[in-house]
Amino acid sequence: MSRALAMQRTIVPAGERRKHLERARMRRTYYQHANCRYWVFEEAGLPGAFIEFVEASDRDTLDAALENAPDRLGDPARVYEEVELS
């Protein structure tokens, strides 16, 4: 199986940025324990515009992590699978 990825874009008002980052830290801990990798990026020219990625080594692992997440990330039906370019 190939790697699988889910993502979500969020715009956070300046006053909620710290709270959003704290939730992101909790998500990171959860996804690490679910055998996934989790990243958060903020758009350089637009503070508060975040994109979050969750990646797993296979679709089943990612599906289970997304389904059981206490703070759901995006639409679990929108999962991307790595395309083999050979």
GROMACS .gro file of C-alpha atoms in nm:
model
   86
    1MET     CA    1   0.000   0.000   0.000
    2SER     CA    2   0.103   0.359  -0.052
    3ARG     CA    3   0.115   0.645   0.193
    4ALA     CA    4  -0.206   0.833   0.269
    5LEU     CA    5  -0.260   1.200   0.349
    6ALA     CA    6  -0.543   1.420   0.478
    7MET     CA    7  -0.537   1.797   0.506
    8GLN     CA    8  -0.739   2.090   0.628
    9ARG     CA    9  -0.710   2.465   0.575
   10THR     CA   10  -0.826   2.696   0.853
   11ILE     CA   11  -0.838   3.074   0.894
   12VAL     CA   12  -0.800   3.171   1.261
   13PRO     CA   13  -0.865   3.523   1.394
   14ALA     CA   14  -0.562   3.680   1.566
   15GLY     CA   15  -0.724   3.652   1.909
   16GLU     CA   16  -0.769   3.275   1.870
   17ARG     CA   17  -0.423   3.193   1.733
   18ARG     CA   18  -0.277   3.074   2.065
   19LYS     CA   19  -0.578   2.851   2.132
   20HIS     CA   20  -0.556   2.706   1.779
   21LEU     CA   21  -0.186   2.624   1.825
   22GLU     CA   22  -0.257   2.455   2.158
   23ARG     CA   23  -0.519   2.235   1.988
   24ALA     CA   24  -0.265   2.163   1.715
   25ARG     CA   25  -0.016   2.043   1.977
   26MET     CA   26  -0.282   1.808   2.118
   27ARG     CA   27  -0.360   1.682   1.766
   28ARG     CA   28   0.010   1.618   1.704
   29THR     CA   29   0.033   1.407   2.020
   30TYR     CA   30  -0.279   1.211   1.926
   31TYR     CA   31  -0.165   1.144   1.569
   32GLN     CA   32   0.185   1.043   1.680
   33HIS     CA   33   0.030   0.783   1.910
   34ALA     CA   34  -0.186   0.667   1.616
   35ASN     CA   35   0.129   0.603   1.406
   36CYS     CA   36   0.078   0.911   1.189
   37ARG     CA   37   0.281   1.220   1.114
   38TYR     CA   38   0.124   1.564   1.165
   39TRP     CA   39   0.238   1.904   1.037
   40VAL     CA   40   0.102   2.258   1.064
   41PHE     CA   41   0.205   2.539   0.829
   42GLU     CA   42   0.106   2.905   0.844
   43GLU     CA   43   0.090   3.111   0.526
   44ALA     CA   44   0.385   3.351   0.523
   45GLY     CA   45   0.187   3.651   0.401
   46LEU     CA   46  -0.136   3.583   0.588
   47PRO     CA   47  -0.100   3.527   0.964
   48GLY     CA   48  -0.372   3.297   1.093
   49ALA     CA   49  -0.407   3.105   0.765
   50PHE     CA   50  -0.309   2.750   0.858
   51ILE     CA   51  -0.293   2.424   0.669
   52GLU     CA   52  -0.264   2.098   0.861
   53PHE     CA   53  -0.150   1.763   0.722
   54VAL     CA   54  -0.183   1.415   0.864
   55GLU     CA   55   0.006   1.134   0.692
   56ALA     CA   56   0.026   0.761   0.755
   57SER     CA   57   0.213   0.477   0.595
   58ASP     CA   58  -0.114   0.328   0.469
   59ARG     CA   59  -0.479   0.417   0.418
   60ASP     CA   60  -0.612   0.190   0.694
   61THR     CA   61  -0.392   0.353   0.958
   62LEU     CA   62  -0.495   0.702   0.849
   63ASP     CA   63  -0.864   0.611   0.830
   64ALA     CA   64  -0.857   0.470   1.184
   65ALA     CA   65  -0.671   0.773   1.320
   66LEU     CA   66  -0.913   1.017   1.157
   67GLU     CA   67  -1.218   0.823   1.269
   68ASN     CA   68  -1.105   0.802   1.632
   69ALA     CA   69  -0.963   1.153   1.664
   70PRO     CA   70  -1.108   1.351   1.954
   71ASP     CA   71  -1.082   1.671   1.748
   72ARG     CA   72  -1.166   1.575   1.392
   73LEU     CA   73  -0.945   1.705   1.114
   74GLY     CA   74  -1.125   1.781   0.789
   75ASP     CA   75  -1.346   1.543   0.599
   76PRO     CA   76  -1.234   1.181   0.654
   77ALA     CA   77  -1.373   1.095   0.311
   78ARG     CA   78  -1.113   1.324   0.149
   79VAL     CA   79  -0.798   1.118   0.182
   80TYR     CA   80  -0.522   1.133  -0.075
   81GLU     CA   81  -0.306   0.832  -0.158
   82GLU     CA   82   0.047   0.854  -0.290
   83VAL     CA   83   0.078   0.795  -0.663
   84GLU     CA   84   0.362   0.571  -0.777
   85LEU     CA   85   0.556   0.754  -1.048
   86SER     CA   86   0.765   0.467  -1.180
   0.00000   0.00000   0.00000
